[in-house]
């Protein structure tokens, strides 16, 4: 079953009185449970596409279905609710809250939703920190962590609310190569254990080989699609 379905998705950015075409009639589908990557050089449209899938922006035209919802038609409030319910995000620069500990950063999304009694929340947060190998370091703040440790915490934070889909825009761009592989393997392990679909982007040809399916963007067009062996 496909979790993401794009038909003739176009995105133009308006700059003054010119339109900058960032995506040019892109078609693809990503199935549930996939470990998929959008790859391509800087400026090829990766972030634009992830922002559309993540309901952070609307396509200019075309149809984009995520989890059976046409997200191009959602209002601002509906987009926010959809993100909260179904999506998790991992960022290139980790985006942890500097004054909060690892534990508090992972707990934070759960404080935003109803229905998490304190005890259940504590169990969930602790289990997620353990799953990403950060339980021993749960009281550290971001400035006391390495880049790899920060991204582990970010993976736990993205998954703590049990989203259908995690979107990660260049999650390894600020990590050295060995750490990048560890983070991708952690993401894949979490996909295997939880069934969460992961879609990430990278401009690094080596990192792209860790995906099970890749979509290559060139100048806003989908230039190739392939399964990795
Ligand atoms: P990538 O993530 O692959 O580097 P982007 O999606 O960021 O590519 O950018 C695709 C194209 O859209 C580029 O030409 C970029 O300059 C342009 N672009 C991206 N965001 C904006 C914006 N907010 N306003 C105007 N142009 C933008
Ligand atoms: Mg980008």
CSV table of N, CA, C and O in Angstrom, one decimal, residues 133-224:
chain,number,residue,atom,x,y,z
A,133,UNK,N,19.9,4.3,22.3
A,133,UNK,CA,21.2,4.2,23.0
A,133,UNK,C,21.5,5.5,23.7
A,133,UNK,O,22.7,5.7,23.9
A,134,UNK,N,20.5,6.2,24.2
A,134,UNK,CA,20.8,7.5,24.9
A,134,UNK,C,20.3,7.5,26.4
A,134,UNK,O,20.2,8.5,27.0
A,135,UNK,N,19.9,6.3,26.9
A,135,UNK,CA,19.3,6.3,28.2
A,135,UNK,C,20.2,6.7,29.3
A,135,UNK,O,19.9,7.4,30.2
A,136,UNK,N,21.5,6.3,29.2
A,136,UNK,CA,22.5,6.6,30.2
A,136,UNK,C,22.8,8.1,30.2
A,136,UNK,O,23.3,8.7,31.1
A,137,UNK,N,22.5,8.8,29.0
A,137,UNK,CA,22.9,10.2,28.9
A,137,UNK,C,21.6,11.1,28.9
A,137,UNK,O,21.7,12.2,28.4
A,138,UNK,N,20.6,10.6,29.5
A,138,UNK,CA,19.3,11.3,29.4
A,138,UNK,C,19.3,12.7,30.1
A,138,UNK,O,18.5,13.5,29.8
A,139,UNK,N,20.2,12.9,31.0
A,139,UNK,CA,20.2,14.2,31.7
A,139,UNK,C,21.1,15.2,31.1
A,139,UNK,O,21.2,16.3,31.6
A,140,UNK,N,21.8,14.8,30.0
A,140,UNK,CA,22.7,15.8,29.4
A,140,UNK,C,21.9,16.8,28.5
A,140,UNK,O,20.9,16.4,27.9
A,141,UNK,N,22.5,18.0,28.4
A,141,UNK,CA,21.9,19.0,27.5
A,141,UNK,C,22.7,18.9,26.2
A,141,UNK,O,23.8,18.4,26.1
A,142,UNK,N,22.0,19.5,25.2
A,142,UNK,CA,22.7,19.4,23.8
A,142,UNK,C,24.1,19.9,23.8
A,142,UNK,O,25.0,19.2,23.1
A,143,UNK,N,24.5,20.9,24.6
A,143,UNK,CA,25.9,21.4,24.5
A,143,UNK,C,26.9,20.4,25.2
A,143,UNK,O,28.1,20.6,25.1
A,144,UNK,N,26.3,19.3,25.8
A,144,UNK,CA,27.2,18.3,26.4
A,144,UNK,C,27.2,17.0,25.6
A,144,UNK,O,27.7,16.0,26.0
A,145,UNK,N,26.6,17.1,24.4
A,145,UNK,CA,26.5,15.9,23.5
A,145,UNK,C,27.3,16.1,22.2
A,145,UNK,O,27.4,17.3,21.7
A,146,UNK,N,27.8,15.0,21.6
A,146,UNK,CA,28.4,15.1,20.3
A,146,UNK,C,27.2,15.2,19.3
A,146,UNK,O,26.0,15.0,19.6
A,147,UNK,N,27.6,15.5,18.0
A,147,UNK,CA,26.6,15.6,16.9
A,147,UNK,C,25.8,14.3,16.8
A,147,UNK,O,24.6,14.3,16.7
A,148,UNK,N,26.5,13.2,16.9
A,148,UNK,CA,25.8,11.9,16.7
A,148,UNK,C,24.8,11.6,17.9
A,148,UNK,O,23.7,11.1,17.6
A,149,UNK,N,25.2,12.0,19.1
A,149,UNK,CA,24.3,11.9,20.2
A,149,UNK,C,23.1,12.8,20.1
A,149,UNK,O,22.0,12.4,20.3
A,150,UNK,N,23.3,14.0,19.6
A,150,UNK,CA,22.2,14.9,19.4
A,150,UNK,C,21.2,14.3,18.4
A,150,UNK,O,20.0,14.4,18.5
A,151,UNK,N,21.8,13.7,17.3
A,151,UNK,CA,20.9,13.2,16.3
A,151,UNK,C,20.2,11.9,16.8
A,151,UNK,O,19.0,11.7,16.4
A,152,UNK,N,20.8,11.2,17.7
A,152,UNK,CA,20.1,10.0,18.3
A,152,UNK,C,18.9,10.5,19.1
A,152,UNK,O,17.8,10.0,19.0
A,153,UNK,N,19.1,11.6,19.9
A,153,UNK,CA,18.0,12.2,20.6
A,153,UNK,C,16.9,12.7,19.7
A,153,UNK,O,15.7,12.5,19.9
A,154,UNK,N,17.3,13.3,18.6
A,154,UNK,CA,16.3,13.8,17.6
A,154,UNK,C,15.5,12.7,16.9
A,154,UNK,O,14.3,12.8,16.7
A,155,UNK,N,16.2,11.5,16.7
A,155,UNK,CA,15.5,10.3,16.2
A,155,UNK,C,14.4,9.9,17.2
A,155,UNK,O,13.3,9.6,16.9
A,156,UNK,N,14.8,9.8,18.5
A,156,UNK,CA,13.8,9.5,19.6
A,156,UNK,C,12.7,10.5,19.6
A,156,UNK,O,11.5,10.1,19.7
A,157,UNK,N,13.0,11.7,19.5
A,157,UNK,CA,11.9,12.8,19.6
A,157,UNK,C,11.0,12.6,18.4
A,157,UNK,O,9.8,12.8,18.5
A,158,UNK,N,11.6,12.3,17.2
A,158,UNK,CA,10.7,12.2,16.0
A,158,UNK,C,9.7,11.0,16.1
A,158,UNK,O,8.6,11.0,15.6
A,159,UNK,N,10.2,10.0,16.9
A,159,UNK,CA,9.4,8.7,16.9
A,159,UNK,C,8.5,8.6,18.2
A,159,UNK,O,7.6,7.7,18.2
A,160,UNK,N,8.7,9.5,19.1
A,160,UNK,CA,8.0,9.3,20.4
A,160,UNK,C,6.5,9.3,20.3
A,160,UNK,O,5.8,8.6,21.1
A,161,UNK,N,6.0,10.0,19.4
A,161,UNK,CA,4.5,10.1,19.3
A,161,UNK,C,3.9,9.0,18.3
A,161,UNK,O,2.8,9.1,17.9
A,162,UNK,N,4.7,8.0,18.0
A,162,UNK,CA,4.3,6.9,17.1
A,162,UNK,C,3.8,7.4,15.7
A,162,UNK,O,2.7,7.1,15.3
A,163,UNK,N,4.5,8.3,15.0
A,163,UNK,CA,4.1,8.8,13.7
A,163,UNK,C,4.1,7.6,12.6
A,163,UNK,O,4.8,6.6,12.8
A,164,UNK,N,3.3,7.8,11.6
A,164,UNK,CA,3.3,6.9,10.4
A,164,UNK,C,4.6,7.1,9.6
A,164,UNK,O,5.1,6.2,9.0
A,165,UNK,N,5.0,8.4,9.6
A,165,UNK,CA,6.1,8.8,8.7
A,165,UNK,C,7.1,9.7,9.3
A,165,UNK,O,6.6,10.6,10.0
A,166,UNK,N,8.4,9.4,9.2
A,166,UNK,CA,9.4,10.4,9.6
A,166,UNK,C,10.1,10.9,8.4
A,166,UNK,O,10.5,10.2,7.5
A,167,UNK,N,10.2,12.3,8.4
A,167,UNK,CA,10.9,13.0,7.3
A,167,UNK,C,12.2,13.6,7.8
A,167,UNK,O,12.2,14.2,8.9
A,168,UNK,N,13.2,13.3,7.1
A,168,UNK,CA,14.6,13.8,7.6
A,168,UNK,C,15.3,14.4,6.4
A,168,UNK,O,15.7,13.8,5.5
A,169,UNK,N,15.4,15.8,6.5
A,169,UNK,CA,16.1,16.5,5.5
A,169,UNK,C,17.6,16.6,5.8
A,169,UNK,O,18.0,17.3,6.7
A,170,UNK,N,18.4,15.9,5.0
A,170,UNK,CA,19.8,15.8,5.1
A,170,UNK,C,20.2,15.5,6.6
A,170,UNK,O,21.0,16.3,7.2
A,171,UNK,N,19.7,14.4,7.2
A,171,UNK,CA,20.0,14.2,8.6
A,171,UNK,C,21.4,13.9,8.9
A,171,UNK,O,21.8,14.0,10.1
A,172,UNK,N,22.3,13.6,7.9
A,172,UNK,CA,23.7,13.3,8.2
A,172,UNK,C,24.6,14.3,7.7
A,172,UNK,O,25.8,14.1,7.7
A,173,UNK,N,24.1,15.5,7.2
A,173,UNK,CA,25.0,16.4,6.5
A,173,UNK,C,26.0,17.1,7.5
A,173,UNK,O,27.1,17.5,7.1
A,174,UNK,N,25.6,17.1,8.8
A,174,UNK,CA,26.6,17.7,9.8
A,174,UNK,C,27.3,16.7,10.6
A,174,UNK,O,27.8,17.0,11.7
A,175,UNK,N,27.4,15.4,10.1
A,175,UNK,CA,28.0,14.3,10.8
A,175,UNK,C,29.2,13.8,10.0
A,175,UNK,O,29.1,13.8,8.8
A,176,UNK,N,30.2,13.3,10.7
A,176,UNK,CA,31.3,12.6,10.0
A,176,UNK,C,30.7,11.3,9.4
A,176,UNK,O,29.7,10.8,9.8
A,177,UNK,N,31.5,10.7,8.5
A,177,UNK,CA,31.0,9.6,7.8
A,177,UNK,C,30.6,8.4,8.6
A,177,UNK,O,29.5,7.8,8.4
A,178,UNK,N,31.4,8.0,9.6
A,178,UNK,CA,31.1,6.9,10.4
A,178,UNK,C,29.8,7.1,11.2
A,178,UNK,O,29.0,6.2,11.3
A,179,UNK,N,29.7,8.3,11.8
A,179,UNK,CA,28.5,8.7,12.6
A,179,UNK,C,27.3,8.7,11.7
A,179,UNK,O,26.2,8.3,12.1
A,180,UNK,N,27.5,9.2,10.5
A,180,UNK,CA,26.4,9.2,9.5
A,180,UNK,C,25.8,7.8,9.3
A,180,UNK,O,24.6,7.6,9.3
A,181,UNK,N,26.7,6.9,9.1
A,181,UNK,CA,26.2,5.5,8.9
A,181,UNK,C,25.5,4.9,10.1
A,181,UNK,O,24.5,4.2,10.1
A,182,UNK,N,26.1,5.3,11.3
A,182,UNK,CA,25.4,4.8,12.6
A,182,UNK,C,24.0,5.4,12.7
A,182,UNK,O,23.1,4.7,13.1
A,183,UNK,N,23.9,6.6,12.3
A,183,UNK,CA,22.5,7.3,12.4
A,183,UNK,C,21.6,6.6,11.4
A,183,UNK,O,20.4,6.3,11.7
A,184,UNK,N,22.0,6.4,10.2
A,184,UNK,CA,21.2,5.8,9.2
A,184,UNK,C,20.8,4.4,9.6
A,184,UNK,O,19.6,3.9,9.5
A,185,UNK,N,21.7,3.6,10.2
A,185,UNK,CA,21.4,2.3,10.6
A,185,UNK,C,20.5,2.3,11.8
A,185,UNK,O,19.6,1.4,11.9
A,186,UNK,N,20.6,3.3,12.7
A,186,UNK,CA,19.6,3.4,13.8
A,186,UNK,C,18.2,3.7,13.2
A,186,UNK,O,17.2,3.1,13.6
A,187,UNK,N,18.1,4.6,12.2
A,187,UNK,CA,16.8,4.9,11.6
A,187,UNK,C,16.2,3.6,11.0
A,187,UNK,O,15.1,3.3,11.1
A,188,UNK,N,17.1,2.9,10.3
A,188,UNK,CA,16.6,1.6,9.7
A,188,UNK,C,16.2,0.6,10.7
A,188,UNK,O,15.2,-0.1,10.6
A,189,UNK,N,16.9,0.5,11.8
A,189,UNK,CA,16.5,-0.4,12.9
A,189,UNK,C,15.2,0.0,13.5
A,189,UNK,O,14.3,-0.8,13.7
A,190,UNK,N,14.9,1.3,13.6
A,190,UNK,CA,13.7,1.8,14.1
A,190,UNK,C,12.5,1.5,13.1
A,190,UNK,O,11.4,1.1,13.5
A,191,UNK,N,12.8,1.6,11.9
A,191,UNK,CA,11.8,1.2,10.8
A,191,UNK,C,11.5,-0.2,11.0
A,191,UNK,O,10.3,-0.6,11.0
A,192,UNK,N,12.5,-1.1,11.1
A,192,UNK,CA,12.3,-2.5,11.2
A,192,UNK,C,11.5,-2.9,12.5
A,192,UNK,O,10.6,-3.7,12.4
A,193,UNK,N,11.8,-2.2,13.6
A,193,UNK,CA,11.1,-2.5,14.8
A,193,UNK,C,9.7,-1.9,14.9
A,193,UNK,O,8.8,-2.6,15.4
A,194,UNK,N,9.5,-0.7,14.4
A,194,UNK,CA,8.2,0.0,14.6
A,194,UNK,C,7.4,0.0,13.4
A,194,UNK,O,6.2,0.4,13.4
A,195,UNK,N,8.0,-0.3,12.2
A,195,UNK,CA,7.2,-0.2,10.9
A,195,UNK,C,7.0,1.2,10.4
A,195,UNK,O,6.3,1.4,9.4
A,196,UNK,N,7.7,2.2,11.1
A,196,UNK,CA,7.6,3.6,10.6
A,196,UNK,C,8.2,3.8,9.3
A,196,UNK,O,9.3,3.3,9.1
A,197,UNK,N,7.5,4.5,8.4
A,197,UNK,CA,8.1,4.8,7.1
A,197,UNK,C,9.1,5.9,7.3
A,197,UNK,O,8.8,6.9,8.0
A,198,UNK,N,10.3,5.8,6.7
A,198,UNK,CA,11.3,6.9,6.7
A,198,UNK,C,11.6,7.4,5.3
A,198,UNK,O,11.8,6.6,4.4
A,199,UNK,N,11.6,8.7,5.2
A,199,UNK,CA,12.0,9.4,3.9
A,199,UNK,C,13.0,10.4,4.3
A,199,UNK,O,12.7,11.3,5.1
A,200,UNK,N,14.2,10.3,3.7
A,200,UNK,CA,15.2,11.3,4.0
A,200,UNK,C,15.8,11.8,2.7
A,200,UNK,O,15.5,11.3,1.6
A,201,UNK,N,16.6,12.9,2.8
A,201,UNK,CA,17.2,13.4,1.7
A,201,UNK,C,18.7,13.5,1.9
A,201,UNK,O,19.2,13.5,3.1
A,202,UNK,N,19.5,13.4,0.8
A,202,UNK,CA,20.9,13.6,1.0
A,202,UNK,C,21.5,14.0,-0.4
A,202,UNK,O,20.9,13.7,-1.4
A,203,UNK,N,22.6,14.7,-0.3
A,203,UNK,CA,23.4,15.0,-1.6
A,203,UNK,C,24.6,14.1,-1.7
A,203,UNK,O,25.4,14.3,-2.6
A,204,UNK,N,24.7,13.2,-0.7
A,204,UNK,CA,25.9,12.4,-0.6
A,204,UNK,C,25.7,11.0,-1.3
A,204,UNK,O,24.9,10.2,-0.8
A,205,UNK,N,26.4,10.7,-2.4
A,205,UNK,CA,26.1,9.5,-3.1
A,205,UNK,C,26.4,8.2,-2.3
A,205,UNK,O,25.8,7.2,-2.5
A,206,UNK,N,27.3,8.3,-1.3
A,206,UNK,CA,27.6,7.1,-0.5
A,206,UNK,C,26.4,6.9,0.5
A,206,UNK,O,26.0,5.8,0.7
A,207,UNK,N,25.9,8.0,1.1
A,207,UNK,CA,24.8,7.8,2.0
A,207,UNK,C,23.6,7.3,1.3
A,207,UNK,O,22.8,6.6,1.9
A,208,UNK,N,23.4,7.7,0.1
A,208,UNK,CA,22.2,7.3,-0.6
A,208,UNK,C,22.1,5.8,-0.8
A,208,UNK,O,21.0,5.3,-0.9
A,209,UNK,N,23.2,5.1,-0.8
A,209,UNK,CA,23.2,3.7,-0.9
A,209,UNK,C,22.6,3.0,0.3
A,209,UNK,O,22.3,1.8,0.2
A,210,UNK,N,22.5,3.7,1.4
A,210,UNK,CA,21.8,3.1,2.6
A,210,UNK,C,20.3,3.0,2.4
A,210,UNK,O,19.6,2.4,3.2
A,211,UNK,N,19.8,3.8,1.5
A,211,UNK,CA,18.3,3.7,1.3
A,211,UNK,C,17.9,2.5,0.5
A,211,UNK,O,18.8,1.9,-0.2
A,212,UNK,N,16.7,2.0,0.7
A,212,UNK,CA,16.2,0.8,0.0
A,212,UNK,C,15.7,1.3,-1.4
A,212,UNK,O,15.6,0.5,-2.3
A,213,UNK,N,15.2,2.5,-1.5
A,213,UNK,CA,14.7,3.0,-2.7
A,213,UNK,C,15.1,4.5,-2.8
A,213,UNK,O,15.0,5.2,-1.8
A,214,UNK,N,15.6,4.9,-4.0
A,214,UNK,CA,16.0,6.2,-4.2
A,214,UNK,C,15.3,6.9,-5.3
A,214,UNK,O,15.0,6.3,-6.3
A,215,UNK,N,15.1,8.2,-5.1
A,215,UNK,CA,14.5,9.1,-6.2
A,215,UNK,C,15.5,10.2,-6.4
A,215,UNK,O,15.8,10.9,-5.5
A,216,UNK,N,16.0,10.3,-7.7
A,216,UNK,CA,17.0,11.3,-8.0
A,216,UNK,C,16.4,12.5,-8.6
A,216,UNK,O,15.6,12.4,-9.5
A,217,UNK,N,16.6,13.7,-7.9
A,217,UNK,CA,16.1,14.9,-8.4
A,217,UNK,C,17.2,15.7,-9.1
A,217,UNK,O,18.4,15.7,-8.7
A,218,UNK,N,16.9,16.3,-10.3
A,218,UNK,CA,17.8,17.1,-11.0
A,218,UNK,C,17.0,18.3,-11.5
A,218,UNK,O,16.1,18.2,-12.2
A,219,UNK,N,17.4,19.5,-10.9
A,219,UNK,CA,16.8,20.7,-11.4
A,219,UNK,C,15.3,20.7,-11.3
A,219,UNK,O,14.6,21.1,-12.2
A,220,UNK,N,14.8,20.1,-10.2
A,220,UNK,CA,13.3,20.1,-10.0
A,220,UNK,C,12.6,19.0,-10.7
A,220,UNK,O,11.4,18.9,-10.5
A,221,UNK,N,13.3,18.1,-11.4
A,221,UNK,CA,12.6,17.0,-12.1
A,221,UNK,C,13.1,15.7,-11.5
A,221,UNK,O,14.2,15.6,-11.1
A,222,UNK,N,12.2,14.7,-11.5
A,222,UNK,CA,12.6,13.4,-11.1
A,222,UNK,C,13.3,12.7,-12.2
A,222,UNK,O,12.7,12.4,-13.2
A,223,UNK,N,14.7,12.5,-12.0
A,223,UNK,CA,15.5,12.1,-13.1
A,223,UNK,C,15.6,10.5,-13.2
A,223,UNK,O,15.9,9.9,-14.2
A,224,UNK,N,15.5,9.9,-12.0
A,224,UNK,CA,15.7,8.5,-11.9
A,224,UNK,C,15.1,8.0,-10.6
A,224,UNK,O,14.9,8.7,-9.7
